[in-house]
């Protein structure tokens, strides 16, 4: 299937089929894929937590507002977190990079604008990996739902994530055939091409 056809068929699934489970091989493949996600100057300021443990998943589901049922109905929930400590980030992630990237880009373009700018830039990298991950899922025939509707503080506690702040989560599984959000039932809603694309 072409990438355009995949883009048309993927959607934020609202109802999963709890009887159809993602395989262990697919989960391992997704881990490898997300590890390869690109980031600015290869900064990789992230942690991806693959939750399949039913008890932990249930606890997280209870802290996920309207997303609770979806999380309980799937085998896999992936939590995307960003590194919290800038000093640690610079020591662990940036010190191994070519000097020119750090001195020529990170320091003058990002760090010079203060900690809030650095934190925002780090979060951008994690969000970028979300798009990559969603595309990977549909390319493997898997349905997925990105979820910002989570209690980040509770997620951090439940996952005992020292040094990382959860930002959002993604459920991965197989959509229920009666999911009313499926694009064949609820057509995709987007601005027209000429409103969002500028061609010069
Ligand atoms: C960062 C992000 C957070 C989202 N959070 C939620 C969420 O908490 N619950 C949910 O059901 N959908 C969530 N969505 C899904 C969006 O509502 C959905 O992607 C958008 O309406 C476009 O629909 P489509 O993905 O089906 O094409 C989120 C999407 C993104 C990209």
mmCIF file with all atom_site columns, C-alpha atoms and ligand atoms in Angstrom:
data_model
loop_
_atom_site.group_PDB
_atom_site.id
_atom_site.type_symbol
_atom_site.label_atom_id
_atom_site.label_alt_id
_atom_site.label_comp_id
_atom_site.label_asym_id
_atom_site.label_entity_id
_atom_site.label_seq_id
_atom_site.pdbx_PDB_ins_code
_atom_site.Cartn_x
_atom_site.Cartn_y
_atom_site.Cartn_z
_atom_site.occupancy
_atom_site.B_iso_or_equiv
_atom_site.pdbx_formal_charge
_atom_site.auth_seq_id
_atom_site.auth_comp_id
_atom_site.auth_asym_id
_atom_site.auth_atom_id
_atom_site.pdbx_PDB_model_num
ATOM   1   C CA  . UNK A 1 1   ? 0.000   0.000   0.000  1.00 0.00 ? 1   UNK A CA  1
ATOM   2   C CA  . UNK A 1 2   ? 1.318   3.504   -0.805 1.00 0.00 ? 2   UNK A CA  1
ATOM   3   C CA  . UNK A 1 3   ? 2.099   5.891   2.058  1.00 0.00 ? 3   UNK A CA  1
ATOM   4   C CA  . UNK A 1 4   ? -0.836  8.059   0.942  1.00 0.00 ? 4   UNK A CA  1
ATOM   5   C CA  . UNK A 1 5   ? -3.206  5.106   1.188  1.00 0.00 ? 5   UNK A CA  1
ATOM   6   C CA  . UNK A 1 6   ? -1.820  4.289   4.650  1.00 0.00 ? 6   UNK A CA  1
ATOM   7   C CA  . UNK A 1 7   ? -2.351  7.937   5.690  1.00 0.00 ? 7   UNK A CA  1
ATOM   8   C CA  . UNK A 1 8   ? -5.955  7.717   4.548  1.00 0.00 ? 8   UNK A CA  1
ATOM   9   C CA  . UNK A 1 9   ? -6.605  4.476   6.406  1.00 0.00 ? 9   UNK A CA  1
ATOM   10  C CA  . UNK A 1 10  ? -4.911  5.262   9.755  1.00 0.00 ? 10  UNK A CA  1
ATOM   11  C CA  . UNK A 1 11  ? -7.046  6.947   12.390 1.00 0.00 ? 11  UNK A CA  1
ATOM   12  C CA  . UNK A 1 12  ? -7.220  7.561   16.113 1.00 0.00 ? 12  UNK A CA  1
ATOM   13  C CA  . UNK A 1 13  ? -9.011  4.352   17.058 1.00 0.00 ? 13  UNK A CA  1
ATOM   14  C CA  . UNK A 1 14  ? -11.724 4.743   19.683 1.00 0.00 ? 14  UNK A CA  1
ATOM   15  C CA  . UNK A 1 15  ? -12.868 1.134   20.071 1.00 0.00 ? 15  UNK A CA  1
ATOM   16  C CA  . UNK A 1 16  ? -10.555 -1.874  20.037 1.00 0.00 ? 16  UNK A CA  1
ATOM   17  C CA  . UNK A 1 17  ? -11.304 -5.553  19.548 1.00 0.00 ? 17  UNK A CA  1
ATOM   18  C CA  . UNK A 1 18  ? -10.190 -7.066  22.894 1.00 0.00 ? 18  UNK A CA  1
ATOM   19  C CA  . UNK A 1 19  ? -10.046 -10.569 21.370 1.00 0.00 ? 19  UNK A CA  1
ATOM   20  C CA  . UNK A 1 20  ? -7.339  -9.679  18.802 1.00 0.00 ? 20  UNK A CA  1
ATOM   21  C CA  . UNK A 1 21  ? -3.892  -9.290  20.315 1.00 0.00 ? 21  UNK A CA  1
ATOM   22  C CA  . UNK A 1 22  ? -0.704  -7.824  18.929 1.00 0.00 ? 22  UNK A CA  1
ATOM   23  C CA  . UNK A 1 23  ? 2.058   -10.467 18.812 1.00 0.00 ? 23  UNK A CA  1
ATOM   24  C CA  . UNK A 1 24  ? 5.301   -10.485 20.817 1.00 0.00 ? 24  UNK A CA  1
ATOM   25  C CA  . UNK A 1 25  ? 7.228   -10.205 17.518 1.00 0.00 ? 25  UNK A CA  1
ATOM   26  C CA  . UNK A 1 26  ? 5.288   -7.081  16.564 1.00 0.00 ? 26  UNK A CA  1
ATOM   27  C CA  . UNK A 1 27  ? 5.989   -5.531  19.974 1.00 0.00 ? 27  UNK A CA  1
ATOM   28  C CA  . UNK A 1 28  ? 9.723   -6.239  19.598 1.00 0.00 ? 28  UNK A CA  1
ATOM   29  C CA  . UNK A 1 29  ? 9.674   -4.746  16.084 1.00 0.00 ? 29  UNK A CA  1
ATOM   30  C CA  . UNK A 1 30  ? 7.979   -1.591  17.362 1.00 0.00 ? 30  UNK A CA  1
ATOM   31  C CA  . UNK A 1 31  ? 10.672  -1.250  20.047 1.00 0.00 ? 31  UNK A CA  1
ATOM   32  C CA  . UNK A 1 32  ? 13.388  -1.365  17.373 1.00 0.00 ? 32  UNK A CA  1
ATOM   33  C CA  . UNK A 1 33  ? 11.514  1.106   15.175 1.00 0.00 ? 33  UNK A CA  1
ATOM   34  C CA  . UNK A 1 34  ? 10.951  3.706   17.889 1.00 0.00 ? 34  UNK A CA  1
ATOM   35  C CA  . UNK A 1 35  ? 14.597  3.421   18.978 1.00 0.00 ? 35  UNK A CA  1
ATOM   36  C CA  . UNK A 1 36  ? 15.513  4.555   15.438 1.00 0.00 ? 36  UNK A CA  1
ATOM   37  C CA  . UNK A 1 37  ? 13.321  7.652   15.580 1.00 0.00 ? 37  UNK A CA  1
ATOM   38  C CA  . UNK A 1 38  ? 15.153  10.773  14.375 1.00 0.00 ? 38  UNK A CA  1
ATOM   39  C CA  . UNK A 1 39  ? 15.762  13.810  16.598 1.00 0.00 ? 39  UNK A CA  1
ATOM   40  C CA  . UNK A 1 40  ? 17.458  17.190  16.282 1.00 0.00 ? 40  UNK A CA  1
ATOM   41  C CA  . UNK A 1 41  ? 21.266  16.698  16.380 1.00 0.00 ? 41  UNK A CA  1
ATOM   42  C CA  . UNK A 1 42  ? 20.446  13.087  17.375 1.00 0.00 ? 42  UNK A CA  1
ATOM   43  C CA  . UNK A 1 43  ? 19.711  14.343  20.914 1.00 0.00 ? 43  UNK A CA  1
ATOM   44  C CA  . UNK A 1 44  ? 17.315  11.460  21.810 1.00 0.00 ? 44  UNK A CA  1
ATOM   45  C CA  . UNK A 1 45  ? 15.975  13.053  25.029 1.00 0.00 ? 45  UNK A CA  1
ATOM   46  C CA  . UNK A 1 46  ? 13.411  10.300  25.576 1.00 0.00 ? 46  UNK A CA  1
ATOM   47  C CA  . UNK A 1 47  ? 12.246  7.064   27.167 1.00 0.00 ? 47  UNK A CA  1
ATOM   48  C CA  . UNK A 1 48  ? 9.620   4.800   25.592 1.00 0.00 ? 48  UNK A CA  1
ATOM   49  C CA  . UNK A 1 49  ? 7.904   2.544   28.124 1.00 0.00 ? 49  UNK A CA  1
ATOM   50  C CA  . UNK A 1 50  ? 6.204   -0.518  26.652 1.00 0.00 ? 50  UNK A CA  1
ATOM   51  C CA  . UNK A 1 51  ? 3.494   -1.614  29.076 1.00 0.00 ? 51  UNK A CA  1
ATOM   52  C CA  . UNK A 1 52  ? 1.934   -5.054  28.601 1.00 0.00 ? 52  UNK A CA  1
ATOM   53  C CA  . UNK A 1 53  ? 1.601   -6.001  32.270 1.00 0.00 ? 53  UNK A CA  1
ATOM   54  C CA  . UNK A 1 54  ? -2.167  -6.104  32.836 1.00 0.00 ? 54  UNK A CA  1
ATOM   55  C CA  . UNK A 1 55  ? -2.078  -4.771  36.409 1.00 0.00 ? 55  UNK A CA  1
ATOM   56  C CA  . UNK A 1 56  ? 0.148   -1.817  35.565 1.00 0.00 ? 56  UNK A CA  1
ATOM   57  C CA  . UNK A 1 57  ? -1.873  -1.125  32.418 1.00 0.00 ? 57  UNK A CA  1
ATOM   58  C CA  . UNK A 1 58  ? -5.066  -1.131  34.477 1.00 0.00 ? 58  UNK A CA  1
ATOM   59  C CA  . UNK A 1 59  ? -3.604  1.346   36.956 1.00 0.00 ? 59  UNK A CA  1
ATOM   60  C CA  . UNK A 1 60  ? -2.554  3.637   34.103 1.00 0.00 ? 60  UNK A CA  1
ATOM   61  C CA  . UNK A 1 61  ? -5.961  3.241   32.433 1.00 0.00 ? 61  UNK A CA  1
ATOM   62  C CA  . UNK A 1 62  ? -7.649  4.469   35.603 1.00 0.00 ? 62  UNK A CA  1
ATOM   63  C CA  . UNK A 1 63  ? -5.605  7.673   35.276 1.00 0.00 ? 63  UNK A CA  1
ATOM   64  C CA  . UNK A 1 64  ? -6.491  8.226   31.625 1.00 0.00 ? 64  UNK A CA  1
ATOM   65  C CA  . UNK A 1 65  ? -9.922  9.868   31.680 1.00 0.00 ? 65  UNK A CA  1
ATOM   66  C CA  . UNK A 1 66  ? -11.960 8.990   28.522 1.00 0.00 ? 66  UNK A CA  1
ATOM   67  C CA  . UNK A 1 67  ? -9.130  6.763   27.276 1.00 0.00 ? 67  UNK A CA  1
ATOM   68  C CA  . UNK A 1 68  ? -9.638  4.186   30.053 1.00 0.00 ? 68  UNK A CA  1
ATOM   69  C CA  . UNK A 1 69  ? -11.561 1.568   28.043 1.00 0.00 ? 69  UNK A CA  1
ATOM   70  C CA  . UNK A 1 70  ? -9.211  1.709   25.073 1.00 0.00 ? 70  UNK A CA  1
ATOM   71  C CA  . UNK A 1 71  ? -6.214  1.078   27.292 1.00 0.00 ? 71  UNK A CA  1
ATOM   72  C CA  . UNK A 1 72  ? -7.870  -1.871  29.023 1.00 0.00 ? 72  UNK A CA  1
ATOM   73  C CA  . UNK A 1 73  ? -8.931  -3.395  25.693 1.00 0.00 ? 73  UNK A CA  1
ATOM   74  C CA  . UNK A 1 74  ? -5.465  -3.501  24.111 1.00 0.00 ? 74  UNK A CA  1
ATOM   75  C CA  . UNK A 1 75  ? -2.399  -5.597  24.815 1.00 0.00 ? 75  UNK A CA  1
ATOM   76  C CA  . UNK A 1 76  ? 0.103   -2.740  24.426 1.00 0.00 ? 76  UNK A CA  1
ATOM   77  C CA  . UNK A 1 77  ? 0.324   0.785   25.824 1.00 0.00 ? 77  UNK A CA  1
ATOM   78  C CA  . UNK A 1 78  ? 3.446   2.807   25.022 1.00 0.00 ? 78  UNK A CA  1
ATOM   79  C CA  . UNK A 1 79  ? 4.242   5.782   27.251 1.00 0.00 ? 79  UNK A CA  1
ATOM   80  C CA  . UNK A 1 80  ? 6.443   8.512   25.744 1.00 0.00 ? 80  UNK A CA  1
ATOM   81  C CA  . UNK A 1 81  ? 8.525   10.460  28.288 1.00 0.00 ? 81  UNK A CA  1
ATOM   82  C CA  . UNK A 1 82  ? 11.054  13.270  28.114 1.00 0.00 ? 82  UNK A CA  1
ATOM   83  C CA  . UNK A 1 83  ? 14.254  13.650  30.153 1.00 0.00 ? 83  UNK A CA  1
ATOM   84  C CA  . UNK A 1 84  ? 13.793  16.123  33.007 1.00 0.00 ? 84  UNK A CA  1
ATOM   85  C CA  . UNK A 1 85  ? 17.269  17.113  34.104 1.00 0.00 ? 85  UNK A CA  1
ATOM   86  C CA  . UNK A 1 86  ? 19.005  19.358  31.575 1.00 0.00 ? 86  UNK A CA  1
ATOM   87  C CA  . UNK A 1 87  ? 22.423  18.950  33.194 1.00 0.00 ? 87  UNK A CA  1
ATOM   88  C CA  . UNK A 1 88  ? 22.125  15.145  32.988 1.00 0.00 ? 88  UNK A CA  1
ATOM   89  C CA  . UNK A 1 89  ? 20.843  15.415  29.405 1.00 0.00 ? 89  UNK A CA  1
ATOM   90  C CA  . UNK A 1 90  ? 23.852  17.490  28.374 1.00 0.00 ? 90  UNK A CA  1
ATOM   91  C CA  . UNK A 1 91  ? 26.261  15.085  30.068 1.00 0.00 ? 91  UNK A CA  1
ATOM   92  C CA  . UNK A 1 92  ? 24.693  11.820  28.828 1.00 0.00 ? 92  UNK A CA  1
ATOM   93  C CA  . UNK A 1 93  ? 23.241  12.762  25.440 1.00 0.00 ? 93  UNK A CA  1
ATOM   94  C CA  . UNK A 1 94  ? 25.140  15.781  24.135 1.00 0.00 ? 94  UNK A CA  1
ATOM   95  C CA  . UNK A 1 95  ? 28.690  15.076  25.291 1.00 0.00 ? 95  UNK A CA  1
ATOM   96  C CA  . UNK A 1 96  ? 28.923  12.134  22.840 1.00 0.00 ? 96  UNK A CA  1
ATOM   97  C CA  . UNK A 1 97  ? 27.946  14.286  19.847 1.00 0.00 ? 97  UNK A CA  1
ATOM   98  C CA  . UNK A 1 98  ? 30.293  16.088  17.448 1.00 0.00 ? 98  UNK A CA  1
ATOM   99  C CA  . UNK A 1 99  ? 31.436  19.334  19.064 1.00 0.00 ? 99  UNK A CA  1
ATOM   100 C CA  . UNK A 1 100 ? 30.229  21.336  16.063 1.00 0.00 ? 100 UNK A CA  1
ATOM   101 C CA  . UNK A 1 101 ? 26.626  20.232  16.645 1.00 0.00 ? 101 UNK A CA  1
ATOM   102 C CA  . UNK A 1 102 ? 26.672  21.267  20.279 1.00 0.00 ? 102 UNK A CA  1
ATOM   103 C CA  . UNK A 1 103 ? 28.751  24.451  19.950 1.00 0.00 ? 103 UNK A CA  1
ATOM   104 C CA  . UNK A 1 104 ? 27.373  25.368  16.531 1.00 0.00 ? 104 UNK A CA  1
ATOM   105 C CA  . UNK A 1 105 ? 23.694  24.621  17.101 1.00 0.00 ? 105 UNK A CA  1
ATOM   106 C CA  . UNK A 1 106 ? 22.576  23.595  20.593 1.00 0.00 ? 106 UNK A CA  1
ATOM   107 C CA  . UNK A 1 107 ? 24.422  26.256  22.572 1.00 0.00 ? 107 UNK A CA  1
ATOM   108 C CA  . UNK A 1 108 ? 23.771  29.327  20.392 1.00 0.00 ? 108 UNK A CA  1
ATOM   109 C CA  . UNK A 1 109 ? 20.299  28.408  19.070 1.00 0.00 ? 109 UNK A CA  1
ATOM   110 C CA  . UNK A 1 110 ? 18.650  26.583  21.993 1.00 0.00 ? 110 UNK A CA  1
ATOM   111 C CA  . UNK A 1 111 ? 20.520  26.849  25.293 1.00 0.00 ? 111 UNK A CA  1
ATOM   112 C CA  . UNK A 1 112 ? 21.121  30.587  24.928 1.00 0.00 ? 112 UNK A CA  1
ATOM   113 C CA  . UNK A 1 113 ? 17.339  31.075  25.209 1.00 0.00 ? 113 UNK A CA  1
ATOM   114 C CA  . UNK A 1 114 ? 17.186  29.554  28.722 1.00 0.00 ? 114 UNK A CA  1
ATOM   115 C CA  . UNK A 1 115 ? 15.904  26.387  30.389 1.00 0.00 ? 115 UNK A CA  1
ATOM   116 C CA  . UNK A 1 116 ? 12.297  26.780  29.236 1.00 0.00 ? 116 UNK A CA  1
ATOM   117 C CA  . UNK A 1 117 ? 13.478  26.852  25.625 1.00 0.00 ? 117 UNK A CA  1
ATOM   118 C CA  . UNK A 1 118 ? 15.656  23.774  26.163 1.00 0.00 ? 118 UNK A CA  1
ATOM   119 C CA  . UNK A 1 119 ? 12.770  21.868  27.803 1.00 0.00 ? 119 UNK A CA  1
ATOM   120 C CA  . UNK A 1 120 ? 10.421  22.848  24.995 1.00 0.00 ? 120 UNK A CA  1
ATOM   121 C CA  . UNK A 1 121 ? 12.962  21.740  22.360 1.00 0.00 ? 121 UNK A CA  1
ATOM   122 C CA  . UNK A 1 122 ? 13.438  18.388  24.131 1.00 0.00 ? 122 UNK A CA  1
ATOM   123 C CA  . UNK A 1 123 ? 9.673   17.809  24.173 1.00 0.00 ? 123 UNK A CA  1
ATOM   124 C CA  . UNK A 1 124 ? 9.494   18.609  20.436 1.00 0.00 ? 124 UNK A CA  1
ATOM   125 C CA  . UNK A 1 125 ? 11.831  15.688  19.816 1.00 0.00 ? 125 UNK A CA  1
ATOM   126 C CA  . UNK A 1 126 ? 9.560   13.275  21.688 1.00 0.00 ? 126 UNK A CA  1
ATOM   127 C CA  . UNK A 1 127 ? 6.490   14.529  19.815 1.00 0.00 ? 127 UNK A CA  1
ATOM   128 C CA  . UNK A 1 128 ? 8.328   14.013  16.546 1.00 0.00 ? 128 UNK A CA  1
ATOM   129 C CA  . UNK A 1 129 ? 8.765   10.354  17.447 1.00 0.00 ? 129 UNK A CA  1
ATOM   130 C CA  . UNK A 1 130 ? 4.984   10.086  17.889 1.00 0.00 ? 130 UNK A CA  1
ATOM   131 C CA  . UNK A 1 131 ? 4.335   10.779  14.192 1.00 0.00 ? 131 UNK A CA  1
ATOM   132 C CA  . UNK A 1 132 ? 7.016   8.281   13.286 1.00 0.00 ? 132 UNK A CA  1
ATOM   133 C CA  . UNK A 1 133 ? 5.496   5.656   15.593 1.00 0.00 ? 133 UNK A CA  1
ATOM   134 C CA  . UNK A 1 134 ? 1.919   6.122   14.340 1.00 0.00 ? 134 UNK A CA  1
ATOM   135 C CA  . UNK A 1 135 ? 3.104   5.680   10.743 1.00 0.00 ? 135 UNK A CA  1
ATOM   136 C CA  . UNK A 1 136 ? 5.032   2.567   11.726 1.00 0.00 ? 136 UNK A CA  1
ATOM   137 C CA  . UNK A 1 137 ? 1.942   1.069   13.388 1.00 0.00 ? 137 UNK A CA  1
ATOM   138 C CA  . UNK A 1 138 ? -0.305  1.438   10.354 1.00 0.00 ? 138 UNK A CA  1
ATOM   139 C CA  . UNK A 1 139 ? 2.467   0.147   8.066  1.00 0.00 ? 139 UNK A CA  1
ATOM   140 C CA  . UNK A 1 140 ? 2.392   -3.039  10.192 1.00 0.00 ? 140 UNK A CA  1
ATOM   141 C CA  . UNK A 1 141 ? -1.395  -3.280  9.940  1.00 0.00 ? 141 UNK A CA  1
ATOM   142 C CA  . UNK A 1 142 ? -1.852  -2.128  13.539 1.00 0.00 ? 142 UNK A CA  1
ATOM   143 C CA  . UNK A 1 143 ? -4.337  0.442   14.789 1.00 0.00 ? 143 UNK A CA  1
ATOM   144 C CA  . UNK A 1 144 ? -3.238  3.038   17.332 1.00 0.00 ? 144 UNK A CA  1
ATOM   145 C CA  . UNK A 1 145 ? -4.443  5.998   19.372 1.00 0.00 ? 145 UNK A CA  1
ATOM   146 C CA  . UNK A 1 146 ? -2.240  8.877   20.529 1.00 0.00 ? 146 UNK A CA  1
ATOM   147 C CA  . UNK A 1 147 ? -3.373  10.073  23.962 1.00 0.00 ? 147 UNK A CA  1
ATOM   148 C CA  . UNK A 1 148 ? -2.525  13.324  25.691 1.00 0.00 ? 148 UNK A CA  1
ATOM   149 C CA  . UNK A 1 149 ? -5.546  12.737  27.904 1.00 0.00 ? 149 UNK A CA  1
ATOM   150 C CA  . UNK A 1 150 ? -3.541  11.134  30.678 1.00 0.00 ? 150 UNK A CA  1
ATOM   151 C CA  . UNK A 1 151 ? -2.680  12.201  34.214 1.00 0.00 ? 151 UNK A CA  1
ATOM   152 C CA  . UNK A 1 152 ? 1.049   12.724  33.723 1.00 0.00 ? 152 UNK A CA  1
ATOM   153 C CA  . UNK A 1 153 ? 1.800   13.023  37.427 1.00 0.00 ? 153 UNK A CA  1
ATOM   154 C CA  . UNK A 1 154 ? 0.094   9.701   38.206 1.00 0.00 ? 154 UNK A CA  1
ATOM   155 C CA  . UNK A 1 155 ? 1.769   8.034   35.234 1.00 0.00 ? 155 UNK A CA  1
ATOM   156 C CA  . UNK A 1 156 ? 5.173   9.126   36.539 1.00 0.00 ? 156 UNK A CA  1
ATOM   157 C CA  . UNK A 1 157 ? 4.390   7.664   39.972 1.00 0.00 ? 157 UNK A CA  1
ATOM   158 C CA  . UNK A 1 158 ? 2.950   4.382   38.672 1.00 0.00 ? 158 UNK A CA  1
ATOM   159 C CA  . UNK A 1 159 ? 5.924   3.862   36.329 1.00 0.00 ? 159 UNK A CA  1
ATOM   160 C CA  . UNK A 1 160 ? 8.464   5.027   38.956 1.00 0.00 ? 160 UNK A CA  1
ATOM   161 C CA  . UNK A 1 161 ? 10.057  7.230   36.307 1.00 0.00 ? 161 UNK A CA  1
ATOM   162 C CA  . UNK A 1 162 ? 12.908  9.028   38.033 1.00 0.00 ? 162 UNK A CA  1
ATOM   163 C CA  . UNK A 1 163 ? 14.355  11.684  35.765 1.00 0.00 ? 163 UNK A CA  1
ATOM   164 C CA  . UNK A 1 164 ? 11.667  11.372  33.109 1.00 0.00 ? 164 UNK A CA  1
ATOM   165 C CA  . UNK A 1 165 ? 8.330   13.116  32.638 1.00 0.00 ? 165 UNK A CA  1
ATOM   166 C CA  . UNK A 1 166 ? 5.569   11.242  30.760 1.00 0.00 ? 166 UNK A CA  1
ATOM   167 C CA  . UNK A 1 167 ? 4.080   13.410  27.994 1.00 0.00 ? 167 UNK A CA  1
ATOM   168 C CA  . UNK A 1 168 ? 1.541   11.188  26.250 1.00 0.00 ? 168 UNK A CA  1
ATOM   169 C CA  . UNK A 1 169 ? 0.749   7.538   25.569 1.00 0.00 ? 169 UNK A CA  1
ATOM   170 C CA  . UNK A 1 170 ? -0.269  5.407   22.579 1.00 0.00 ? 170 UNK A CA  1
ATOM   171 C CA  . UNK A 1 171 ? -2.483  2.334   22.570 1.00 0.00 ? 171 UNK A CA  1
ATOM   172 C CA  . UNK A 1 172 ? -1.714  -0.257  19.884 1.00 0.00 ? 172 UNK A CA  1
ATOM   173 C CA  . UNK A 1 173 ? -3.980  -3.098  18.808 1.00 0.00 ? 173 UNK A CA  1
ATOM   174 C CA  . UNK A 1 174 ? -6.724  -3.978  16.359 1.00 0.00 ? 174 UNK A CA  1
ATOM   175 C CA  . UNK A 1 175 ? -9.783  -1.798  15.933 1.00 0.00 ? 175 UNK A CA  1
ATOM   176 C CA  . UNK A 1 176 ? -13.218 -3.221  16.607 1.00 0.00 ? 176 UNK A CA  1
ATOM   177 C CA  . UNK A 1 177 ? -15.003 -3.640  13.285 1.00 0.00 ? 177 UNK A CA  1
ATOM   178 C CA  . UNK A 1 178 ? -17.844 -1.504  14.641 1.00 0.00 ? 178 UNK A CA  1
ATOM   179 C CA  . UNK A 1 179 ? -15.641 1.423   15.714 1.00 0.00 ? 179 UNK A CA  1
ATOM   180 C CA  . UNK A 1 180 ? -17.689 4.491   14.749 1.00 0.00 ? 180 UNK A CA  1
ATOM   181 C CA  . UNK A 1 181 ? -14.501 6.538   14.342 1.00 0.00 ? 181 UNK A CA  1
ATOM   182 C CA  . UNK A 1 182 ? -13.298 4.390   11.412 1.00 0.00 ? 182 UNK A CA  1
ATOM   183 C CA  . UNK A 1 183 ? -12.686 6.597   8.320  1.00 0.00 ? 183 UNK A CA  1
ATOM   184 C CA  . UNK A 1 184 ? -15.157 4.543   6.262  1.00 0.00 ? 184 UNK A CA  1
ATOM   185 C CA  . UNK A 1 185 ? -17.863 5.628   8.740  1.00 0.00 ? 185 UNK A CA  1
ATOM   186 C CA  . UNK A 1 186 ? -16.511 8.993   9.923  1.00 0.00 ? 186 UNK A CA  1
ATOM   187 C CA  . UNK A 1 187 ? -14.647 10.568  6.987  1.00 0.00 ? 187 UNK A CA  1
ATOM   188 C CA  . UNK A 1 188 ? -11.359 12.278  7.822  1.00 0.00 ? 188 UNK A CA  1
ATOM   189 C CA  . UNK A 1 189 ? -11.804 15.949  8.687  1.00 0.00 ? 189 UNK A CA  1
ATOM   190 C CA  . UNK A 1 190 ? -8.946  18.177  7.523  1.00 0.00 ? 190 UNK A CA  1
ATOM   191 C CA  . UNK A 1 191 ? -8.538  21.686  6.111  1.00 0.00 ? 191 UNK A CA  1
ATOM   192 C CA  . UNK A 1 192 ? -8.429  21.814  2.317  1.00 0.00 ? 192 UNK A CA  1
ATOM   193 C CA  . UNK A 1 193 ? -5.049  21.341  0.665  1.00 0.00 ? 193 UNK A CA  1
ATOM   194 C CA  . UNK A 1 194 ? -4.750  24.968  -0.487 1.00 0.00 ? 194 UNK A CA  1
ATOM   195 C CA  . UNK A 1 195 ? -5.397  26.193  3.068  1.00 0.00 ? 195 UNK A CA  1
ATOM   196 C CA  . UNK A 1 196 ? -2.492  24.288  4.595  1.00 0.00 ? 196 UNK A CA  1
ATOM   197 C CA  . UNK A 1 197 ? -0.024  23.977  1.721  1.00 0.00 ? 197 UNK A CA  1
ATOM   198 C CA  . UNK A 1 198 ? 1.795   26.989  0.337  1.00 0.00 ? 198 UNK A CA  1
ATOM   199 C CA  . UNK A 1 199 ? 3.412   26.316  -3.035 1.00 0.00 ? 199 UNK A CA  1
ATOM   200 C CA  . UNK A 1 200 ? 5.825   28.923  -4.311 1.00 0.00 ? 200 UNK A CA  1
HETATM 201 C C1  . LIG B 2 .   ? -0.772  14.624  20.499 1.00 0.00 ? 1   LIG B C1  1
HETATM 202 C C2  . LIG B 2 .   ? -2.150  14.016  20.335 1.00 0.00 ? 1   LIG B C2  1
HETATM 203 C C3  . LIG B 2 .   ? -2.927  13.766  21.449 1.00 0.00 ? 1   LIG B C3  1
HETATM 204 C C4  . LIG B 2 .   ? -4.185  13.149  21.318 1.00 0.00 ? 1   LIG B C4  1
HETATM 205 N N1  . LIG B 2 .   ? -4.893  12.796  22.442 1.00 0.00 ? 1   LIG B N1  1
HETATM 206 C C5  . LIG B 2 .   ? -6.006  12.032  22.302 1.00 0.00 ? 1   LIG B C5  1
HETATM 207 C C6  . LIG B 2 .   ? -6.653  11.474  23.438 1.00 0.00 ? 1   LIG B C6  1
HETATM 208 O O1  . LIG B 2 .   ? -6.260  11.666  24.593 1.00 0.00 ? 1   LIG B O1  1
HETATM 209 N N2  . LIG B 2 .   ? -7.743  10.681  23.236 1.00 0.00 ? 1   LIG B N2  1
HETATM 210 C C7  . LIG B 2 .   ? -8.217  10.414  21.972 1.00 0.00 ? 1   LIG B C7  1
HETATM 211 O O2  . LIG B 2 .   ? -9.206  9.674   21.854 1.00 0.00 ? 1   LIG B O2  1
HETATM 212 N N3  . LIG B 2 .   ? -7.629  10.935  20.882 1.00 0.00 ? 1   LIG B N3  1
HETATM 213 C C8  . LIG B 2 .   ? -6.536  11.726  21.013 1.00 0.00 ? 1   LIG B C8  1
HETATM 214 N N4  . LIG B 2 .   ? -5.903  12.207  19.893 1.00 0.00 ? 1   LIG B N4  1
HETATM 215 C C9  . LIG B 2 .   ? -6.437  11.906  18.564 1.00 0.00 ? 1   LIG B C9  1
HETATM 216 C C10 . LIG B 2 .   ? -6.857  13.160  17.759 1.00 0.00 ? 1   LIG B C10 1
HETATM 217 O O3  . LIG B 2 .   ? -8.065  13.653  18.263 1.00 0.00 ? 1   LIG B O3  1
HETATM 218 C C11 . LIG B 2 .   ? -6.939  12.757  16.306 1.00 0.00 ? 1   LIG B C11 1
HETATM 219 O O4  . LIG B 2 .   ? -5.661  12.393  15.853 1.00 0.00 ? 1   LIG B O4  1
HETATM 220 C C12 . LIG B 2 .   ? -7.470  13.888  15.417 1.00 0.00 ? 1   LIG B C12 1
HETATM 221 O O5  . LIG B 2 .   ? -8.807  14.188  15.745 1.00 0.00 ? 1   LIG B O5  1
HETATM 222 C C13 . LIG B 2 .   ? -7.396  13.533  13.928 1.00 0.00 ? 1   LIG B C13 1
HETATM 223 O O6  . LIG B 2 .   ? -8.104  12.328  13.694 1.00 0.00 ? 1   LIG B O6  1
HETATM 224 P P1  . LIG B 2 .   ? -7.419  11.042  13.036 1.00 0.00 ? 1   LIG B P1  1
HETATM 225 O O7  . LIG B 2 .   ? -6.134  10.795  13.806 1.00 0.00 ? 1   LIG B O7  1
HETATM 226 O O8  . LIG B 2 .   ? -8.417  9.944   13.283 1.00 0.00 ? 1   LIG B O8  1
HETATM 227 O O9  . LIG B 2 .   ? -7.160  11.310  11.609 1.00 0.00 ? 1   LIG B O9  1
HETATM 228 C C14 . LIG B 2 .   ? -4.671  12.849  20.018 1.00 0.00 ? 1   LIG B C14 1
HETATM 229 C C15 . LIG B 2 .   ? -3.870  13.140  18.892 1.00 0.00 ? 1   LIG B C15 1
HETATM 230 C C16 . LIG B 2 .   ? -2.625  13.684  19.037 1.00 0.00 ? 1   LIG B C16 1
HETATM 231 C C17 . LIG B 2 .   ? -1.758  13.900  17.812 1.00 0.00 ? 1   LIG B C17 1
#
